[in-house]
């Protein structure tokens, strides 16, 4: 695991919806090393509080430009501070951290919801244009601005919404069993709310399709030193920051 600390320059920010932003930063070393599934720990330099760094999954890289992107929801003090930074401001970033996704799938199906769709975007980029399919779920059509990013990157985009305002009405589980039964996919990659990941992992187990999950836990150090992210795996304790955040579904005992 690389522990590079890079002083990154903010290239710019983009508003994705009322509570979500995309930030692009210039940090050539991390942009060059990061693989899909890894995360970085970010601290805004011009502000000393909050003291702890915050982890964000990498949402995409542009190695030629030396930049990478993060997507985040503005929900606490740290992300409010981050939302205020402008082009040219500096961030102290540790990374890339953690273990990335297995990239050996021939036909990958990505399944995500909420901010889980950010690391999956980097995964779709890693597989290459037209290689993966994506199934995304949200409460309503307004949450699925993600389609703008996935269309043209993934081959097929399947949508579900709780209220039926876009795609199939229901959760991703309204569509997933049929996709698994098609026999098209040799691996499913899921990232999103815990009930979604659990349901997807169980459906994959039943259908005998490999499944990787990207877990989200509170992380204080992000380096395997503090145990704040520890949870029960099958037969052993696992640290999400160091042993993951990506795991094979059968490795996870506690979600
Ligand atoms: Fe400290 Fe994982 S965040 S051990």
PDB file of C-alpha atoms and ligand atoms in Angstrom:
ATOM      1  CA  UNK A   1       0.000   0.000   0.000  1.00  0.00           C
ATOM      2  CA  UNK A   2       1.393   3.369  -1.008  1.00  0.00           C
ATOM      3  CA  UNK A   3       1.178   6.127   1.593  1.00  0.00           C
ATOM      4  CA  UNK A   4       2.033   9.106  -0.553  1.00  0.00           C
ATOM      5  CA  UNK A   5       1.038  12.480   0.848  1.00  0.00           C
ATOM      6  CA  UNK A   6       0.541  14.821  -2.046  1.00  0.00           C
ATOM      7  CA  UNK A   7      -0.184  18.515  -1.962  1.00  0.00           C
ATOM      8  CA  UNK A   8      -2.935  18.712  -4.558  1.00  0.00           C
ATOM      9  CA  UNK A   9      -4.241  21.761  -6.357  1.00  0.00           C
ATOM     10  CA  UNK A  10      -7.961  22.098  -6.920  1.00  0.00           C
ATOM     11  CA  UNK A  11      -8.779  22.313 -10.634  1.00  0.00           C
ATOM     12  CA  UNK A  12     -12.464  22.998 -10.112  1.00  0.00           C
ATOM     13  CA  UNK A  13     -15.762  21.875  -8.642  1.00  0.00           C
ATOM     14  CA  UNK A  14     -19.051  21.013 -10.297  1.00  0.00           C
ATOM     15  CA  UNK A  15     -22.503  20.936  -8.692  1.00  0.00           C
ATOM     16  CA  UNK A  16     -24.194  17.587  -9.418  1.00  0.00           C
ATOM     17  CA  UNK A  17     -27.405  18.175  -7.451  1.00  0.00           C
ATOM     18  CA  UNK A  18     -28.503  20.169  -4.407  1.00  0.00           C
ATOM     19  CA  UNK A  19     -26.300  18.172  -2.027  1.00  0.00           C
ATOM     20  CA  UNK A  20     -23.644  16.547  -4.208  1.00  0.00           C
ATOM     21  CA  UNK A  21     -20.511  17.936  -5.819  1.00  0.00           C
ATOM     22  CA  UNK A  22     -17.661  16.718  -7.983  1.00  0.00           C
ATOM     23  CA  UNK A  23     -14.162  18.020  -7.323  1.00  0.00           C
ATOM     24  CA  UNK A  24     -11.228  17.617  -9.691  1.00  0.00           C
ATOM     25  CA  UNK A  25      -7.717  17.924  -8.280  1.00  0.00           C
ATOM     26  CA  UNK A  26      -4.259  18.023  -9.803  1.00  0.00           C
ATOM     27  CA  UNK A  27      -2.168  15.388  -8.023  1.00  0.00           C
ATOM     28  CA  UNK A  28      -0.129  13.556 -10.681  1.00  0.00           C
ATOM     29  CA  UNK A  29       1.436  10.907  -8.450  1.00  0.00           C
ATOM     30  CA  UNK A  30      -1.884   9.729  -7.012  1.00  0.00           C
ATOM     31  CA  UNK A  31      -3.622  10.052 -10.404  1.00  0.00           C
ATOM     32  CA  UNK A  32      -0.967   7.812 -11.899  1.00  0.00           C
ATOM     33  CA  UNK A  33      -1.035   5.161  -9.156  1.00  0.00           C
ATOM     34  CA  UNK A  34      -4.732   4.901  -8.246  1.00  0.00           C
ATOM     35  CA  UNK A  35      -6.696   1.841  -9.360  1.00  0.00           C
ATOM     36  CA  UNK A  36     -10.491   1.438  -9.257  1.00  0.00           C
ATOM     37  CA  UNK A  37     -11.794   0.780  -5.741  1.00  0.00           C
ATOM     38  CA  UNK A  38      -9.062   2.675  -3.930  1.00  0.00           C
ATOM     39  CA  UNK A  39      -9.672   5.770  -1.839  1.00  0.00           C
ATOM     40  CA  UNK A  40      -7.825   8.869  -0.664  1.00  0.00           C
ATOM     41  CA  UNK A  41      -7.820  10.752   2.645  1.00  0.00           C
ATOM     42  CA  UNK A  42      -8.368  14.452   2.159  1.00  0.00           C
ATOM     43  CA  UNK A  43      -7.733  17.538   4.271  1.00  0.00           C
ATOM     44  CA  UNK A  44      -8.284  21.120   3.210  1.00  0.00           C
ATOM     45  CA  UNK A  45      -5.045  23.051   3.794  1.00  0.00           C
ATOM     46  CA  UNK A  46      -6.428  26.508   4.408  1.00  0.00           C
ATOM     47  CA  UNK A  47      -8.548  25.326   7.310  1.00  0.00           C
ATOM     48  CA  UNK A  48      -7.244  23.477  10.345  1.00  0.00           C
ATOM     49  CA  UNK A  49     -10.649  22.247  11.595  1.00  0.00           C
ATOM     50  CA  UNK A  50     -11.853  19.529  11.424  1.00  0.00           C
ATOM     51  CA  UNK A  51      -8.540  17.941  12.295  1.00  0.00           C
ATOM     52  CA  UNK A  52      -9.177  14.513  10.856  1.00  0.00           C
ATOM     53  CA  UNK A  53      -8.816  13.714   7.190  1.00  0.00           C
ATOM     54  CA  UNK A  54     -11.873  12.353   5.407  1.00  0.00           C
ATOM     55  CA  UNK A  55     -11.878   9.329   3.074  1.00  0.00           C
ATOM     56  CA  UNK A  56     -13.363   9.509  -0.440  1.00  0.00           C
ATOM     57  CA  UNK A  57     -13.392   6.820  -3.115  1.00  0.00           C
ATOM     58  CA  UNK A  58     -11.656   7.875  -6.326  1.00  0.00           C
ATOM     59  CA  UNK A  59     -14.308   8.457  -9.030  1.00  0.00           C
ATOM     60  CA  UNK A  60     -11.995   8.689 -12.035  1.00  0.00           C
ATOM     61  CA  UNK A  61      -8.507   9.636 -13.203  1.00  0.00           C
ATOM     62  CA  UNK A  62      -7.040  11.544 -16.096  1.00  0.00           C
ATOM     63  CA  UNK A  63      -3.453  10.307 -16.062  1.00  0.00           C
ATOM     64  CA  UNK A  64      -2.366  12.535 -18.948  1.00  0.00           C
ATOM     65  CA  UNK A  65      -3.581  15.642 -17.168  1.00  0.00           C
ATOM     66  CA  UNK A  66      -2.377  14.370 -13.763  1.00  0.00           C
ATOM     67  CA  UNK A  67      -5.814  14.839 -12.233  1.00  0.00           C
ATOM     68  CA  UNK A  68      -8.436  12.743 -10.497  1.00  0.00           C
ATOM     69  CA  UNK A  69     -12.015  13.320  -9.401  1.00  0.00           C
ATOM     70  CA  UNK A  70     -13.973  12.734  -6.209  1.00  0.00           C
ATOM     71  CA  UNK A  71     -17.723  12.995  -5.729  1.00  0.00           C
ATOM     72  CA  UNK A  72     -19.144  13.801  -2.330  1.00  0.00           C
ATOM     73  CA  UNK A  73     -22.325  14.645  -0.493  1.00  0.00           C
ATOM     74  CA  UNK A  74     -22.271  17.793   1.627  1.00  0.00           C
ATOM     75  CA  UNK A  75     -23.390  16.379   4.980  1.00  0.00           C
ATOM     76  CA  UNK A  76     -20.954  17.378   7.730  1.00  0.00           C
ATOM     77  CA  UNK A  77     -18.416  19.990   8.707  1.00  0.00           C
ATOM     78  CA  UNK A  78     -15.594  18.497   6.630  1.00  0.00           C
ATOM     79  CA  UNK A  79     -17.620  18.297   3.424  1.00  0.00           C
ATOM     80  CA  UNK A  80     -19.034  21.797   3.983  1.00  0.00           C
ATOM     81  CA  UNK A  81     -15.451  23.081   4.146  1.00  0.00           C
ATOM     82  CA  UNK A  82     -14.538  21.050   1.075  1.00  0.00           C
ATOM     83  CA  UNK A  83     -17.537  22.431  -0.822  1.00  0.00           C
ATOM     84  CA  UNK A  84     -16.146  25.954  -0.366  1.00  0.00           C
ATOM     85  CA  UNK A  85     -12.712  25.395  -1.924  1.00  0.00           C
ATOM     86  CA  UNK A  86     -12.002  27.031  -5.277  1.00  0.00           C
ATOM     87  CA  UNK A  87      -9.653  26.453  -8.215  1.00  0.00           C
ATOM     88  CA  UNK A  88      -6.051  26.910  -7.105  1.00  0.00           C
ATOM     89  CA  UNK A  89      -6.722  26.057  -3.437  1.00  0.00           C
ATOM     90  CA  UNK A  90      -4.613  23.293  -1.956  1.00  0.00           C
ATOM     91  CA  UNK A  91      -5.625  19.980  -0.394  1.00  0.00           C
ATOM     92  CA  UNK A  92      -3.371  17.596   1.487  1.00  0.00           C
ATOM     93  CA  UNK A  93      -4.187  14.140   0.167  1.00  0.00           C
ATOM     94  CA  UNK A  94      -2.941  10.759   1.386  1.00  0.00           C
ATOM     95  CA  UNK A  95      -3.281   7.949  -1.098  1.00  0.00           C
ATOM     96  CA  UNK A  96      -4.073   5.980  -3.024  1.00  0.00           C
ATOM     97  CA  UNK A  97      -5.164   3.713  -0.162  1.00  0.00           C
ATOM     98  CA  UNK A  98      -6.748   0.300   0.201  1.00  0.00           C
ATOM     99  CA  UNK A  99      -7.270  -2.640  -2.084  1.00  0.00           C
ATOM    100  CA  UNK A 100      -9.004  -2.144  -5.428  1.00  0.00           C
ATOM    101  CA  UNK A 101     -11.459  -4.240  -7.439  1.00  0.00           C
ATOM    102  CA  UNK A 102     -10.559  -7.484  -9.196  1.00  0.00           C
ATOM    103  CA  UNK A 103     -10.388  -6.542 -12.877  1.00  0.00           C
ATOM    104  CA  UNK A 104     -10.481 -10.011 -14.421  1.00  0.00           C
ATOM    105  CA  UNK A 105     -14.209 -10.110 -15.334  1.00  0.00           C
ATOM    106  CA  UNK A 106     -15.022 -10.663 -18.986  1.00  0.00           C
ATOM    107  CA  UNK A 107     -18.497  -9.121 -18.734  1.00  0.00           C
ATOM    108  CA  UNK A 108     -18.867  -7.119 -15.521  1.00  0.00           C
ATOM    109  CA  UNK A 109     -22.174  -5.916 -14.108  1.00  0.00           C
ATOM    110  CA  UNK A 110     -21.853  -2.897 -11.836  1.00  0.00           C
ATOM    111  CA  UNK A 111     -24.651  -2.323  -9.309  1.00  0.00           C
ATOM    112  CA  UNK A 112     -24.820   0.865  -7.286  1.00  0.00           C
ATOM    113  CA  UNK A 113     -26.826   3.450  -5.469  1.00  0.00           C
ATOM    114  CA  UNK A 114     -26.104   6.876  -4.003  1.00  0.00           C
ATOM    115  CA  UNK A 115     -22.464   7.823  -3.610  1.00  0.00           C
ATOM    116  CA  UNK A 116     -21.558   4.181  -4.230  1.00  0.00           C
ATOM    117  CA  UNK A 117     -21.880   5.079  -7.894  1.00  0.00           C
ATOM    118  CA  UNK A 118     -18.715   7.218  -7.618  1.00  0.00           C
ATOM    119  CA  UNK A 119     -16.107   4.442  -7.159  1.00  0.00           C
ATOM    120  CA  UNK A 120     -18.050   2.311  -9.651  1.00  0.00           C
ATOM    121  CA  UNK A 121     -17.583   5.080 -12.204  1.00  0.00           C
ATOM    122  CA  UNK A 122     -13.812   4.676 -11.922  1.00  0.00           C
ATOM    123  CA  UNK A 123     -14.339   0.913 -12.248  1.00  0.00           C
ATOM    124  CA  UNK A 124     -16.334   1.409 -15.479  1.00  0.00           C
ATOM    125  CA  UNK A 125     -13.507   3.638 -16.731  1.00  0.00           C
ATOM    126  CA  UNK A 126     -10.957   0.975 -15.756  1.00  0.00           C
ATOM    127  CA  UNK A 127     -12.778  -1.740 -17.727  1.00  0.00           C
ATOM    128  CA  UNK A 128     -12.949   0.550 -20.762  1.00  0.00           C
ATOM    129  CA  UNK A 129     -15.681   2.067 -22.910  1.00  0.00           C
ATOM    130  CA  UNK A 130     -18.548  -0.338 -23.640  1.00  0.00           C
ATOM    131  CA  UNK A 131     -17.203  -3.184 -21.526  1.00  0.00           C
ATOM    132  CA  UNK A 132     -19.385  -3.019 -18.397  1.00  0.00           C
ATOM    133  CA  UNK A 133     -23.125  -2.724 -17.830  1.00  0.00           C
ATOM    134  CA  UNK A 134     -24.479  -0.695 -14.927  1.00  0.00           C
ATOM    135  CA  UNK A 135     -27.617  -1.159 -12.845  1.00  0.00           C
ATOM    136  CA  UNK A 136     -28.311   1.860 -10.673  1.00  0.00           C
ATOM    137  CA  UNK A 137     -31.061   2.498  -8.164  1.00  0.00           C
ATOM    138  CA  UNK A 138     -32.347   5.642  -6.491  1.00  0.00           C
ATOM    139  CA  UNK A 139     -35.403   6.992  -4.732  1.00  0.00           C
ATOM    140  CA  UNK A 140     -36.490   9.075  -7.735  1.00  0.00           C
ATOM    141  CA  UNK A 141     -35.283  10.261 -11.157  1.00  0.00           C
ATOM    142  CA  UNK A 142     -33.647  13.375  -9.658  1.00  0.00           C
ATOM    143  CA  UNK A 143     -31.109  11.150  -7.846  1.00  0.00           C
ATOM    144  CA  UNK A 144     -30.008   9.476 -11.052  1.00  0.00           C
ATOM    145  CA  UNK A 145     -27.945  12.316 -12.538  1.00  0.00           C
ATOM    146  CA  UNK A 146     -25.298   9.581 -12.663  1.00  0.00           C
ATOM    147  CA  UNK A 147     -26.650   8.456 -16.037  1.00  0.00           C
ATOM    148  CA  UNK A 148     -24.832  11.453 -17.624  1.00  0.00           C
ATOM    149  CA  UNK A 149     -21.537   9.937 -16.481  1.00  0.00           C
ATOM    150  CA  UNK A 150     -22.236   6.301 -17.301  1.00  0.00           C
ATOM    151  CA  UNK A 151     -23.847   6.729 -20.718  1.00  0.00           C
ATOM    152  CA  UNK A 152     -21.052   6.478 -23.262  1.00  0.00           C
ATOM    153  CA  UNK A 153     -18.881   4.612 -20.752  1.00  0.00           C
ATOM    154  CA  UNK A 154     -20.910   1.524 -19.867  1.00  0.00           C
ATOM    155  CA  UNK A 155     -22.631  -0.465 -22.614  1.00  0.00           C
ATOM    156  CA  UNK A 156     -26.099  -0.783 -21.053  1.00  0.00           C
ATOM    157  CA  UNK A 157     -27.549   1.399 -18.315  1.00  0.00           C
ATOM    158  CA  UNK A 158     -30.408  -0.135 -16.281  1.00  0.00           C
ATOM    159  CA  UNK A 159     -32.341   2.140 -13.922  1.00  0.00           C
ATOM    160  CA  UNK A 160     -34.676   1.551 -10.997  1.00  0.00           C
ATOM    161  CA  UNK A 161     -36.418   4.113  -8.802  1.00  0.00           C
ATOM    162  CA  UNK A 162     -38.521   3.609  -5.683  1.00  0.00           C
ATOM    163  CA  UNK A 163     -41.249   5.918  -7.039  1.00  0.00           C
ATOM    164  CA  UNK A 164     -41.105   4.742 -10.656  1.00  0.00           C
ATOM    165  CA  UNK A 165     -40.105   8.180 -12.042  1.00  0.00           C
ATOM    166  CA  UNK A 166     -37.268   6.570 -14.030  1.00  0.00           C
ATOM    167  CA  UNK A 167     -36.634   3.007 -15.166  1.00  0.00           C
ATOM    168  CA  UNK A 168     -38.266   0.077 -13.412  1.00  0.00           C
ATOM    169  CA  UNK A 169     -40.244   0.818 -10.258  1.00  0.00           C
ATOM    170  CA  UNK A 170     -38.631  -0.711  -7.154  1.00  0.00           C
ATOM    171  CA  UNK A 171     -35.099  -1.366  -5.965  1.00  0.00           C
ATOM    172  CA  UNK A 172     -32.264  -2.849  -8.010  1.00  0.00           C
ATOM    173  CA  UNK A 173     -33.605  -6.226  -6.849  1.00  0.00           C
ATOM    174  CA  UNK A 174     -36.569  -5.715  -9.201  1.00  0.00           C
ATOM    175  CA  UNK A 175     -34.163  -6.158 -12.119  1.00  0.00           C
ATOM    176  CA  UNK A 176     -31.112  -8.002 -10.837  1.00  0.00           C
ATOM    177  CA  UNK A 177     -32.418 -11.614 -10.732  1.00  0.00           C
ATOM    178  CA  UNK A 178     -33.319 -11.459 -14.428  1.00  0.00           C
ATOM    179  CA  UNK A 179     -29.905 -10.027 -15.336  1.00  0.00           C
ATOM    180  CA  UNK A 180     -28.136 -12.740 -13.336  1.00  0.00           C
ATOM    181  CA  UNK A 181     -30.305 -15.458 -14.910  1.00  0.00           C
ATOM    182  CA  UNK A 182     -29.317 -14.242 -18.396  1.00  0.00           C
ATOM    183  CA  UNK A 183     -25.896 -15.815 -17.895  1.00  0.00           C
ATOM    184  CA  UNK A 184     -24.244 -12.772 -19.487  1.00  0.00           C
ATOM    185  CA  UNK A 185     -22.261 -11.658 -16.454  1.00  0.00           C
ATOM    186  CA  UNK A 186     -19.322 -13.424 -14.815  1.00  0.00           C
ATOM    187  CA  UNK A 187     -18.853 -10.926 -11.973  1.00  0.00           C
ATOM    188  CA  UNK A 188     -21.001  -8.348 -10.165  1.00  0.00           C
ATOM    189  CA  UNK A 189     -19.493  -5.323  -8.416  1.00  0.00           C
ATOM    190  CA  UNK A 190     -21.707  -3.570  -5.895  1.00  0.00           C
ATOM    191  CA  UNK A 191     -21.311  -0.349  -3.945  1.00  0.00           C
ATOM    192  CA  UNK A 192     -24.076   1.536  -2.162  1.00  0.00           C
ATOM    193  CA  UNK A 193     -26.308   1.360   0.912  1.00  0.00           C
ATOM    194  CA  UNK A 194     -25.743  -1.726   3.084  1.00  0.00           C
ATOM    195  CA  UNK A 195     -29.203  -3.329   2.486  1.00  0.00           C
ATOM    196  CA  UNK A 196     -28.581  -3.060  -1.273  1.00  0.00           C
ATOM    197  CA  UNK A 197     -25.127  -4.636  -1.036  1.00  0.00           C
ATOM    198  CA  UNK A 198     -26.392  -7.445   1.175  1.00  0.00           C
ATOM    199  CA  UNK A 199     -29.323  -8.243  -1.124  1.00  0.00           C
ATOM    200  CA  UNK A 200     -27.132  -8.141  -4.234  1.00  0.00           C
ATOM    201  CA  UNK A 201     -24.454 -10.340  -2.622  1.00  0.00           C
ATOM    202  CA  UNK A 202     -27.095 -12.931  -1.605  1.00  0.00           C
ATOM    203  CA  UNK A 203     -28.668 -12.947  -5.073  1.00  0.00           C
ATOM    204  CA  UNK A 204     -25.236 -13.485  -6.642  1.00  0.00           C
ATOM    205  CA  UNK A 205     -24.519 -16.324  -4.248  1.00  0.00           C
ATOM    206  CA  UNK A 206     -27.805 -18.004  -5.223  1.00  0.00           C
ATOM    207  CA  UNK A 207     -27.129 -17.478  -8.925  1.00  0.00           C
ATOM    208  CA  UNK A 208     -23.534 -18.663  -8.553  1.00  0.00           C
ATOM    209  CA  UNK A 209     -22.100 -15.431  -9.943  1.00  0.00           C
ATOM    210  CA  UNK A 210     -18.957 -13.933  -8.360  1.00  0.00           C
ATOM    211  CA  UNK A 211     -19.544 -10.716  -6.427  1.00  0.00           C
ATOM    212  CA  UNK A 212     -17.286  -8.014  -5.047  1.00  0.00           C
ATOM    213  CA  UNK A 213     -18.524  -5.439  -2.553  1.00  0.00           C
ATOM    214  CA  UNK A 214     -16.995  -2.112  -1.590  1.00  0.00           C
ATOM    215  CA  UNK A 215     -17.671  -1.459   2.087  1.00  0.00           C
ATOM    216  CA  UNK A 216     -18.044   1.926   3.664  1.00  0.00           C
ATOM    217  CA  UNK A 217     -17.128   2.295   7.331  1.00  0.00           C
ATOM    218  CA  UNK A 218     -16.097   5.217   9.473  1.00  0.00           C
ATOM    219  CA  UNK A 219     -12.333   5.581   9.025  1.00  0.00           C
ATOM    220  CA  UNK A 220     -10.131   7.641  11.319  1.00  0.00           C
ATOM    221  CA  UNK A 221      -6.587   6.865  10.147  1.00  0.00           C
ATOM    222  CA  UNK A 222      -7.230   5.087   6.829  1.00  0.00           C
ATOM    223  CA  UNK A 223      -3.904   3.304   7.277  1.00  0.00           C
ATOM    224  CA  UNK A 224      -4.732   0.215   9.319  1.00  0.00           C
ATOM    225  CA  UNK A 225      -3.496   1.680  12.600  1.00  0.00           C
ATOM    226  CA  UNK A 226      -6.544   2.690  14.667  1.00  0.00           C
ATOM    227  CA  UNK A 227      -9.112  -0.156  14.249  1.00  0.00           C
ATOM    228  CA  UNK A 228     -11.994   2.327  13.841  1.00  0.00           C
ATOM    229  CA  UNK A 229     -13.007   0.572  10.628  1.00  0.00           C
ATOM    230  CA  UNK A 230     -12.679  -3.020  11.866  1.00  0.00           C
ATOM    231  CA  UNK A 231     -15.560  -5.440  11.356  1.00  0.00           C
ATOM    232  CA  UNK A 232     -16.173  -9.170  11.383  1.00  0.00           C
ATOM    233  CA  UNK A 233     -15.172 -11.095   8.328  1.00  0.00           C
ATOM    234  CA  UNK A 234     -15.697 -14.824   7.902  1.00  0.00           C
ATOM    235  CA  UNK A 235     -13.291 -16.435  10.354  1.00  0.00           C
ATOM    236  CA  UNK A 236     -11.273 -13.286  10.980  1.00  0.00           C
ATOM    237  CA  UNK A 237     -11.482  -9.624  11.830  1.00  0.00           C
ATOM    238  CA  UNK A 238     -11.063  -7.337   8.843  1.00  0.00           C
ATOM    239  CA  UNK A 239      -9.975  -3.724   8.556  1.00  0.00           C
ATOM    240  CA  UNK A 240     -11.979  -2.040   5.812  1.00  0.00           C
ATOM    241  CA  UNK A 241      -9.263   0.572   5.135  1.00  0.00           C
ATOM    242  CA  UNK A 242      -6.418  -1.888   4.756  1.00  0.00           C
ATOM    243  CA  UNK A 243      -7.875  -5.292   3.849  1.00  0.00           C
ATOM    244  CA  UNK A 244     -10.524  -3.554   1.676  1.00  0.00           C
ATOM    245  CA  UNK A 245     -12.530  -1.486   1.058  1.00  0.00           C
ATOM    246  CA  UNK A 246     -13.190  -4.069  -1.675  1.00  0.00           C
ATOM    247  CA  UNK A 247     -13.928  -7.643  -0.595  1.00  0.00           C
ATOM    248  CA  UNK A 248     -15.333 -10.761  -2.181  1.00  0.00           C
ATOM    249  CA  UNK A 249     -18.894 -11.010  -0.854  1.00  0.00           C
ATOM    250  CA  UNK A 250     -18.170 -14.323   0.870  1.00  0.00           C
ATOM    251  CA  UNK A 251     -15.399 -12.712   2.948  1.00  0.00           C
ATOM    252  CA  UNK A 252     -17.831 -10.386   4.740  1.00  0.00           C
ATOM    253  CA  UNK A 253     -19.437 -11.604   7.963  1.00  0.00           C
ATOM    254  CA  UNK A 254     -20.769  -8.303   9.312  1.00  0.00           C
ATOM    255  CA  UNK A 255     -22.188  -5.625   7.014  1.00  0.00           C
TER     256      UNK A 255
HETATM  257 FE1  LIG B   1      -7.798   3.173  11.158  1.00  0.00          FE
HETATM  258 FE2  LIG B   1      -8.906   1.466   9.409  1.00  0.00          FE
HETATM  259  S1  LIG B   1      -9.281   3.550   9.635  1.00  0.00           S
HETATM  260  S2  LIG B   1      -7.541   1.018  11.017  1.00  0.00           S
END
